[in-house]
PDB file of C-alpha atoms in Angstrom:
ATOM      1  CA  MET A   1      15.312  -9.522   9.739  1.00 40.00           C
ATOM      2  CA  ASN A   2      16.814  -6.340   8.017  1.00 42.00           C
ATOM      3  CA  SER A   3      20.799  -5.961   8.505  1.00 37.00           C
ATOM      4  CA  PRO A   4      22.042  -2.625   9.931  1.00 33.00           C
ATOM      5  CA  GLU A   5      22.928  -1.479   6.983  1.00 35.00           C
ATOM      6  CA  LYS A   6      20.179  -2.585   5.155  1.00 42.00           C
ATOM      7  CA  SER A   7      18.064  -0.239   7.903  1.00 39.00           C
ATOM      8  CA  LYS A   8      19.701   2.925   7.895  1.00 39.00           C
ATOM      9  CA  ARG A   9      18.632   2.936   4.162  1.00 46.00           C
ATOM     10  CA  PHE A  10      15.287   3.988   5.579  1.00 47.00           C
ATOM     11  CA  LEU A  11      16.025   6.169   8.118  1.00 47.00           C
ATOM     12  CA  LEU A  12      13.475   8.655   8.966  1.00 49.00           C
ATOM     13  CA  GLY A  13      15.972  12.356   8.320  1.00 48.00           C
ATOM     14  CA  PRO A  14      15.340  15.695  10.817  1.00 45.00           C
ATOM     15  CA  LEU A  15      11.973  16.279   9.737  1.00 47.00           C
ATOM     16  CA  GLY A  16      10.793  12.045  10.171  1.00 54.00           C
ATOM     17  CA  MET A  17      10.746  12.048   6.337  1.00 55.00           C
ATOM     18  CA  MET A  18      12.518  10.239   3.483  1.00 61.00           C
ATOM     19  CA  ARG A  19      11.900  10.637  -0.420  1.00 63.00           C
ATOM     20  CA  SER A  20      11.457   7.732  -2.718  1.00 65.00           C
ATOM     21  CA  GLU A  21      12.383   8.150  -6.805  1.00 67.00           C
ATOM     22  CA  SER A  22      12.076   5.057  -8.098  1.00 76.00           C
ATOM     23  CA  MET A  23      10.217   1.235  -8.155  1.00 78.00           C
ATOM     24  CA  LYS A  24      13.018  -0.497  -6.992  1.00 83.00           C
ATOM     25  CA  THR A  25      13.418   2.503  -3.704  1.00 82.00           C
ATOM     26  CA  HIS A  26       9.582   2.387  -3.363  1.00 82.00           C
ATOM     27  CA  ILE A  27       9.325  -1.397  -2.768  1.00 87.00           C
ATOM     28  CA  GLN A  28      12.198  -1.272  -0.432  1.00 88.00           C
ATOM     29  CA  ALA A  29      10.433   1.519   1.963  1.00 87.00           C
ATOM     30  CA  CYS A  30       6.841  -0.802   1.655  1.00 91.00           C
ATOM     31  CA  VAL A  31       8.404  -3.598   2.246  1.00 94.00           C
ATOM     32  CA  TRP A  32      10.103  -2.046   5.648  1.00 91.00           C
ATOM     33  CA  LEU A  33       6.673   0.241   6.602  1.00 93.00           C
ATOM     34  CA  PHE A  34       4.765  -2.841   6.784  1.00 96.00           C
ATOM     35  CA  GLY A  35       7.394  -5.293   8.963  1.00 96.00           C
ATOM     36  CA  LYS A  36       6.747  -2.186  10.983  1.00 94.00           C
ATOM     37  CA  ALA A  37       2.852  -2.690  11.322  1.00 97.00           C
ATOM     38  CA  LYS A  38       1.792  -3.622  14.760  1.00 97.00           C
ATOM     39  CA  GLU A  39      -1.951  -2.780  14.109  1.00 98.00           C
ATOM     40  CA  SER A  40      -2.375  -1.659  10.911  1.00 98.00           C
ATOM     41  CA  ILE A  41      -1.445  -1.008   7.723  1.00 98.00           C
ATOM     42  CA  LYS A  42      -4.162   1.265   4.705  1.00 98.00           C
ATOM     43  CA  ILE A  43      -3.695   1.688   1.714  1.00 96.00           C
ATOM     44  CA  VAL A  44      -4.955   3.412  -1.246  1.00 95.00           C
ATOM     45  CA  GLY A  45      -4.121   3.041  -4.607  1.00 90.00           C
ATOM     46  CA  GLY A  46      -5.320   2.710  -7.938  1.00 87.00           C
ATOM     47  CA  GLU A  47      -5.248   0.419 -10.446  1.00 87.00           C
ATOM     48  CA  LEU A  48      -2.566  -1.596  -7.586  1.00 90.00           C
ATOM     49  CA  ASP A  49      -0.532  -2.396  -9.820  1.00 85.00           C
ATOM     50  CA  HIS A  50       1.882  -4.996 -10.485  1.00 88.00           C
ATOM     51  CA  LYS A  51       4.868  -3.382 -10.874  1.00 86.00           C
ATOM     52  CA  LEU A  52       4.888  -3.264  -6.955  1.00 88.00           C
ATOM     53  CA  TYR A  53       2.780  -6.445  -6.087  1.00 92.00           C
ATOM     54  CA  GLU A  54       4.801  -9.084  -7.514  1.00 93.00           C
ATOM     55  CA  ASP A  55       8.275  -8.208  -6.315  1.00 94.00           C
ATOM     56  CA  PRO A  56       7.817 -11.024  -3.588  1.00 95.00           C
ATOM     57  CA  ARG A  57       9.252  -9.572  -0.369  1.00 96.00           C
ATOM     58  CA  ILE A  58       5.280  -7.492  -1.131  1.00 95.00           C
ATOM     59  CA  VAL A  59       3.817 -10.557  -0.356  1.00 94.00           C
ATOM     60  CA  SER A  60       5.599 -11.237   1.782  1.00 95.00           C
ATOM     61  CA  ALA A  61       5.827  -8.546   3.866  1.00 97.00           C
ATOM     62  CA  LEU A  62       2.214  -8.553   4.076  1.00 96.00           C
ATOM     63  CA  ARG A  63       1.113 -11.905   4.511  1.00 95.00           C
ATOM     64  CA  GLU A  64       4.163 -11.596   7.791  1.00 96.00           C
ATOM     65  CA  ALA A  65       2.230  -8.684   9.054  1.00 97.00           C
ATOM     66  CA  GLY A  66      -1.416 -10.654   8.849  1.00 95.00           C
ATOM     67  CA  ASN A  67       0.788 -13.312  10.537  1.00 95.00           C
ATOM     68  CA  ARG A  68       1.474 -10.501  13.817  1.00 96.00           C
ATOM     69  CA  ASN A  69      -2.520 -10.238  13.694  1.00 97.00           C
ATOM     70  CA  VAL A  70      -2.230  -6.637  11.885  1.00 98.00           C
ATOM     71  CA  SER A  71      -5.118  -5.674  10.751  1.00 98.00           C
ATOM     72  CA  ILE A  72      -4.632  -4.924   6.316  1.00 98.00           C
ATOM     73  CA  GLU A  73      -7.362  -3.493   4.600  1.00 98.00           C
ATOM     74  CA  ILE A  74      -6.280  -1.850   0.748  1.00 97.00           C
ATOM     75  CA  ILE A  75      -8.766  -0.083  -1.155  1.00 97.00           C
ATOM     76  CA  TYR A  76      -8.182   0.073  -5.492  1.00 95.00           C
ATOM     77  CA  GLY A  77     -10.149   1.768  -8.257  1.00 92.00           C
ATOM     78  CA  PRO A  78     -12.057   1.244 -10.233  1.00 91.00           C
ATOM     79  CA  GLU A  79     -10.387  -1.696 -11.002  1.00 90.00           C
ATOM     80  CA  MET A  80      -7.216  -4.053 -10.231  1.00 92.00           C
ATOM     81  CA  ASP A  81      -4.954  -4.826 -12.068  1.00 91.00           C
ATOM     82  CA  PRO A  82      -4.977  -8.417 -13.648  1.00 93.00           C
ATOM     83  CA  VAL A  83      -1.982  -9.557 -11.771  1.00 93.00           C
ATOM     84  CA  THR A  84      -2.116  -8.438  -8.768  1.00 92.00           C
ATOM     85  CA  LYS A  85      -5.282  -9.571  -8.403  1.00 92.00           C
ATOM     86  CA  GLU A  86      -3.372 -13.312  -8.844  1.00 93.00           C
ATOM     87  CA  LEU A  87      -1.424 -11.950  -5.880  1.00 92.00           C
ATOM     88  CA  MET A  88      -3.733 -10.772  -4.068  1.00 91.00           C
ATOM     89  CA  GLU A  89      -6.729 -13.753  -4.301  1.00 87.00           C
ATOM     90  CA  PRO A  90      -4.730 -16.229  -0.985  1.00 92.00           C
ATOM     91  CA  LEU A  91      -4.687 -12.956   1.186  1.00 93.00           C
ATOM     92  CA  TRP A  92      -7.794 -12.298   0.197  1.00 93.00           C
ATOM     93  CA  ARG A  93      -9.239 -16.112   0.725  1.00 92.00           C
ATOM     94  CA  GLU A  94      -7.176 -16.565   3.637  1.00 92.00           C
ATOM     95  CA  GLY A  95      -9.130 -13.252   5.293  1.00 92.00           C
ATOM     96  CA  ARG A  96      -5.283 -11.935   5.906  1.00 92.00           C
ATOM     97  CA  VAL A  97      -5.754  -8.636   3.880  1.00 95.00           C
ATOM     98  CA  SER A  98      -9.501  -6.867   2.878  1.00 96.00           C
ATOM     99  CA  LEU A  99     -10.295  -5.299   0.012  1.00 96.00           C
ATOM    100  CA  PHE A 100     -12.478  -2.282  -1.201  1.00 96.00           C
ATOM    101  CA  ARG A 101     -13.339  -1.429  -4.589  1.00 95.00           C
ATOM    102  CA  LEU A 102     -14.633   2.041  -5.536  1.00 95.00           C
ATOM    103  CA  LYS A 103     -16.282   3.276  -8.200  1.00 93.00           C
ATOM    104  CA  SER A 104     -13.280   5.683  -9.622  1.00 92.00           C
ATOM    105  CA  ARG A 105      -9.751   5.716  -8.814  1.00 88.00           C
ATOM    106  CA  PRO A 106      -8.381   7.570  -6.089  1.00 90.00           C
ATOM    107  CA  ASP A 107      -7.177  11.165  -6.372  1.00 85.00           C
ATOM    108  CA  TYR A 108      -4.154  10.420  -4.083  1.00 85.00           C
ATOM    109  CA  HIS A 109      -2.458   7.008  -3.755  1.00 87.00           C
ATOM    110  CA  PHE A 110      -1.269   6.539   0.467  1.00 92.00           C
ATOM    111  CA  MET A 111      -0.273   3.820   2.922  1.00 93.00           C
ATOM    112  CA  VAL A 112      -0.585   4.745   6.408  1.00 95.00           C
ATOM    113  CA  VAL A 113       0.624   2.300   9.038  1.00 96.00           C
ATOM    114  CA  ASP A 114       0.064   2.327  12.783  1.00 96.00           C
ATOM    115  CA  ASP A 115      -1.742   5.740  11.877  1.00 92.00           C
ATOM    116  CA  VAL A 116       1.751   6.691  12.670  1.00 91.00           C
ATOM    117  CA  TYR A 117       3.695   5.925   9.500  1.00 91.00           C
ATOM    118  CA  LEU A 118       2.328   7.959   6.294  1.00 90.00           C
ATOM    119  CA  ASN A 119       3.535   7.085   2.983  1.00 88.00           C
ATOM    120  CA  LEU A 120       2.036   9.527   0.348  1.00 84.00           C
ATOM    121  CA  GLU A 121       2.715   8.731  -3.953  1.00 78.00           C
ATOM    122  CA  GLY A 122       3.203  11.832  -6.377  1.00 61.00           C
ATOM    123  CA  VAL A 123       1.191  11.998  -8.480  1.00 54.00           C
ATOM    124  CA  HIS A 124       1.265   9.312 -11.360  1.00 53.00           C
ATOM    125  CA  LEU A 125      -0.574   7.983 -14.479  1.00 51.00           C
ATOM    126  CA  PRO A 126      -1.214   4.357 -14.336  1.00 55.00           C
ATOM    127  CA  PHE A 127       1.863   1.838 -14.437  1.00 52.00           C
ATOM    128  CA  GLN A 128       3.912   4.512 -14.442  1.00 53.00           C
ATOM    129  CA  GLU A 129       7.119   2.908 -13.624  1.00 60.00           C
ATOM    130  CA  GLU A 130       8.710   5.951 -11.999  1.00 60.00           C
ATOM    131  CA  ARG A 131       7.149   7.673  -9.178  1.00 61.00           C
ATOM    132  CA  GLU A 132       8.325   9.512  -6.250  1.00 68.00           C
ATOM    133  CA  SER A 133       6.846   9.256  -2.429  1.00 74.00           C
ATOM    134  CA  TRP A 134       7.398  10.429   0.541  1.00 75.00           C
ATOM    135  CA  ILE A 135       6.950   8.589   4.095  1.00 80.00           C
ATOM    136  CA  TRP A 136       7.249  10.502   7.431  1.00 79.00           C
ATOM    137  CA  LYS A 137       6.364   9.832  11.126  1.00 84.00           C
ATOM    138  CA  THR A 138       4.452  11.598  12.602  1.00 80.00           C
ATOM    139  CA  SER A 139       0.999  11.294  13.998  1.00 83.00           C
ATOM    140  CA  TRP A 140      -0.969  14.047  13.353  1.00 84.00           C
ATOM    141  CA  LEU A 141      -0.406  13.591   9.482  1.00 84.00           C
ATOM    142  CA  GLY A 142      -1.417  10.018   9.465  1.00 85.00           C
ATOM    143  CA  GLU A 143      -4.224  10.794  11.587  1.00 89.00           C
ATOM    144  CA  LYS A 144      -5.418  12.972   9.283  1.00 90.00           C
ATOM    145  CA  ARG A 145      -4.705  10.035   6.298  1.00 91.00           C
ATOM    146  CA  ALA A 146      -6.021   7.809   8.126  1.00 92.00           C
ATOM    147  CA  GLU A 147      -9.461   9.384   8.492  1.00 94.00           C
ATOM    148  CA  ASP A 148      -9.168  10.115   4.391  1.00 94.00           C
ATOM    149  CA  PHE A 149      -9.037   6.074   4.149  1.00 96.00           C
ATOM    150  CA  LEU A 150     -12.361   6.074   6.714  1.00 96.00           C
ATOM    151  CA  LYS A 151     -13.857   8.332   4.391  1.00 96.00           C
ATOM    152  CA  LEU A 152     -12.990   6.777   1.019  1.00 96.00           C
ATOM    153  CA  LYS A 153     -14.050   3.317   2.424  1.00 97.00           C
ATOM    154  CA  ALA A 154     -17.661   4.369   3.735  1.00 97.00           C
ATOM    155  CA  ARG A 155     -17.941   5.276  -0.119  1.00 96.00           C
ATOM    156  CA  SER A 156     -16.468   1.425  -1.561  1.00 96.00           C
ATOM    157  CA  GLU A 157     -17.704  -1.903  -2.260  1.00 95.00           C
ATOM    158  CA  PRO A 158     -16.382  -4.934  -0.106  1.00 93.00           C
ATOM    159  CA  HIS A 159     -14.416  -7.116  -2.372  1.00 88.00           C
ATOM    160  CA  SER A 160     -16.206  -9.982  -3.775  1.00 77.00           C
ATOM    161  CA  SER A 161     -14.939 -13.505  -5.315  1.00 61.00           C
ATOM    162  CA  LYS A 162     -16.736 -13.401  -8.286  1.00 59.00           C
ATOM    163  CA  GLU A 163     -14.360 -10.137  -8.853  1.00 52.00           C
ATOM    164  CA  ILE A 164     -10.903 -11.571  -8.098  1.00 46.00           C
ATOM    165  CA  SER A 165     -11.927 -14.189  -9.851  1.00 38.00           C
ATOM    166  CA  THR A 166     -12.566 -12.263 -13.122  1.00 39.00           C
ATOM    167  CA  SER A 167      -9.840 -11.925 -15.996  1.00 39.00           C
ATOM    168  CA  SER A 168      -9.207  -8.657 -17.702  1.00 39.00           C
ATOM    169  CA  SER A 169      -8.461  -8.309 -21.200  1.00 33.00           C
TER     170      SER A 169
END
């Protein structure tokens, strides 16, 4: 459970928005968001940068969300970071996350939690250390991105065990 001091850090401002400017605060914001999830977490990423997913708090927060029967779906493409593959494999094999692969890198990356909370990443290069992201609590924008997620999912392929076990060089 977060202490009140840590929770205050992620209180959304008067416009229902918060901005993150570094990987460190992006990780903290994702953990906070995953902890809020009651029904669903939808993630659209490129390579699923290990700098985010290797943080034990991220995997733990996803596992805890899965324990709460939260549906977790992740779209990536065209390839997954090899380090992230190793971290996602247990969650995928346990059925805690569903993975989908696009043939091309998505134009924009975002996370939607319960179709209400939205984490939208700024434009960045693959594996770029510093990146911006914005979090909103807004059902309209959350629902819009959830619709975008479904459109991308329809163009993607379900992840296969052969894919997840293959190492990239």
